[in-house]
Amino acid sequence: TTNNNADNVDLIQYIVPKGFIAVDGTSLTVVNVHPTERWFTFMLVEYTQKKIIIPAKPIGAKVNLEVDVLAKYAERALHHLQQPFPNQPSSNDDGTPTVLLARLEELETRIQSLERQQQQQTSSQ
């Protein structure tokens, strides 16, 4: 069991299987995550168990947790995508962010243009 009282931040949202988490400064690979019950597991090989302090801690002891910074970067990037354009609603009728929809439409138009170019090149050969 781990306790996190650093500003009551909910770190479980940043913890994913096969991702990384630092527990008391030791970087470990996450095995399982159960976000609704707010727990996760990691495995320690024998060599690591002998070299770090985590196995010596009693159950329920407080530990310092640091989540993988990539999850925080991804969250920030998605947050910026969800910001509305000026004078436009922030989301579509189905809740999809309009900025994301606009970018997808741009990409779709570009793909169609490239496909047309490729067809023209193929037919002219």
Coordinates of C-alpha atoms in Angstrom, one line a residue:
T1 CA 0.0 0.0 0.0
T2 CA 1.3 3.4 -0.8
N3 CA 0.2 6.8 0.6
N4 CA 0.6 10.0 -1.3
N5 CA -0.1 13.2 0.5
A6 CA 1.8 15.6 -1.8
D7 CA -0.9 18.2 -2.5
N8 CA -3.4 15.3 -2.7
V9 CA -2.4 14.7 -6.4
D10 CA -4.1 11.6 -7.8
L11 CA -1.0 9.9 -9.4
I12 CA -2.9 6.7 -10.3
Q13 CA -4.0 8.3 -13.6
Y14 CA -0.4 8.5 -14.7
I15 CA 0.5 4.9 -13.8
V16 CA 0.2 2.4 -16.6
P17 CA 1.3 -1.3 -17.1
K18 CA 4.8 -1.5 -18.5
G19 CA 5.3 2.2 -17.6
F20 CA 7.8 3.5 -15.1
I21 CA 7.4 4.8 -11.6
A22 CA 10.0 5.8 -9.1
V23 CA 9.4 4.6 -5.6
D24 CA 11.7 6.3 -3.0
G25 CA 14.0 7.1 -5.9
T26 CA 14.2 3.7 -7.4
S27 CA 12.8 3.5 -11.0
L28 CA 10.7 0.4 -11.5
T29 CA 8.5 -1.1 -14.2
V30 CA 4.8 -1.2 -13.4
V31 CA 3.2 -4.7 -13.7
N32 CA -0.5 -4.2 -13.0
V33 CA -2.7 -1.1 -12.3
H34 CA -6.2 -1.0 -10.8
P35 CA -7.2 2.7 -11.1
T36 CA -10.6 2.4 -9.5
E37 CA -9.2 0.7 -6.4
R38 CA -6.1 3.0 -6.6
W39 CA -3.4 0.4 -6.5
F40 CA -0.6 -0.9 -8.7
T41 CA 2.1 -3.6 -8.5
F42 CA 5.7 -3.8 -9.6
M43 CA 8.1 -6.7 -9.5
L44 CA 11.5 -6.7 -7.9
V45 CA 14.1 -9.2 -9.1
E46 CA 16.3 -10.7 -6.3
Y47 CA 19.3 -8.6 -7.2
T48 CA 17.3 -5.3 -6.9
Q49 CA 15.7 -6.5 -3.7
K50 CA 19.1 -6.8 -2.1
K51 CA 20.2 -3.3 -3.3
I52 CA 17.3 -1.1 -2.4
I53 CA 15.4 -0.1 0.7
I54 CA 11.8 -0.7 -0.5
P55 CA 11.6 -4.4 0.6
A56 CA 12.6 -3.5 4.1
K57 CA 9.8 -1.0 4.6
P58 CA 6.7 -2.2 6.5
I59 CA 3.4 -2.5 4.8
G60 CA 1.6 0.8 4.8
A61 CA 4.8 2.8 5.2
K62 CA 4.8 6.1 3.3
V63 CA 6.9 6.3 0.2
N64 CA 7.8 9.0 -2.3
L65 CA 6.2 8.3 -5.7
E66 CA 7.3 9.9 -9.0
V67 CA 5.4 9.1 -12.2
D68 CA 6.7 8.8 -15.7
V69 CA 7.1 12.3 -17.1
L70 CA 5.8 11.2 -20.5
A71 CA 2.3 10.8 -19.1
K72 CA 2.4 14.4 -17.9
Y73 CA 3.6 15.7 -21.3
A74 CA 0.8 13.7 -23.0
E75 CA -1.8 15.2 -20.7
R76 CA -0.5 18.7 -21.4
A77 CA -0.6 18.1 -25.2
L78 CA -4.2 16.8 -25.1
H79 CA -5.2 19.7 -22.9
H80 CA -4.0 22.2 -25.5
L81 CA -5.9 20.3 -28.2
Q82 CA -9.1 20.6 -26.3
Q83 CA -8.9 24.5 -26.1
P84 CA -11.6 26.0 -28.4
F85 CA -10.9 28.3 -31.3
P86 CA -12.1 31.9 -30.7
N87 CA -15.8 32.3 -31.4
Q88 CA -16.3 28.6 -31.6
P89 CA -17.9 26.1 -29.2
S90 CA -15.4 24.0 -27.3
S91 CA -17.0 20.8 -28.4
N92 CA -19.2 19.2 -31.0
D93 CA -22.7 17.8 -30.2
D94 CA -21.1 14.4 -29.3
G95 CA -18.5 16.1 -27.0
T96 CA -15.6 15.8 -29.3
P97 CA -13.3 18.8 -28.9
T98 CA -13.6 21.2 -31.9
V99 CA -9.9 21.8 -32.1
L100 CA -9.3 18.1 -32.5
L101 CA -12.0 17.8 -35.1
A102 CA -10.6 20.7 -37.1
R103 CA -7.1 19.1 -37.0
L104 CA -8.5 15.7 -38.1
E105 CA -10.4 17.4 -41.0
E106 CA -7.2 19.1 -42.1
L107 CA -5.3 15.8 -42.0
E108 CA -8.1 14.1 -43.9
T109 CA -8.1 16.7 -46.6
R110 CA -4.3 16.5 -46.9
I111 CA -4.5 12.7 -47.2
Q112 CA -7.1 12.9 -50.0
S113 CA -5.0 15.4 -51.8
L114 CA -1.9 13.1 -51.6
E115 CA -4.0 10.1 -52.7
R116 CA -5.2 12.1 -55.8
Q117 CA -1.6 13.0 -56.6
Q118 CA -0.5 9.4 -56.3
Q119 CA -3.4 8.3 -58.6
Q120 CA -2.4 10.9 -61.2
Q121 CA 1.2 9.8 -61.1
T122 CA 0.3 6.2 -61.4
S123 CA -2.1 6.8 -64.3
S124 CA 0.4 8.9 -66.2
Q125 CA 3.0 6.2 -66.2

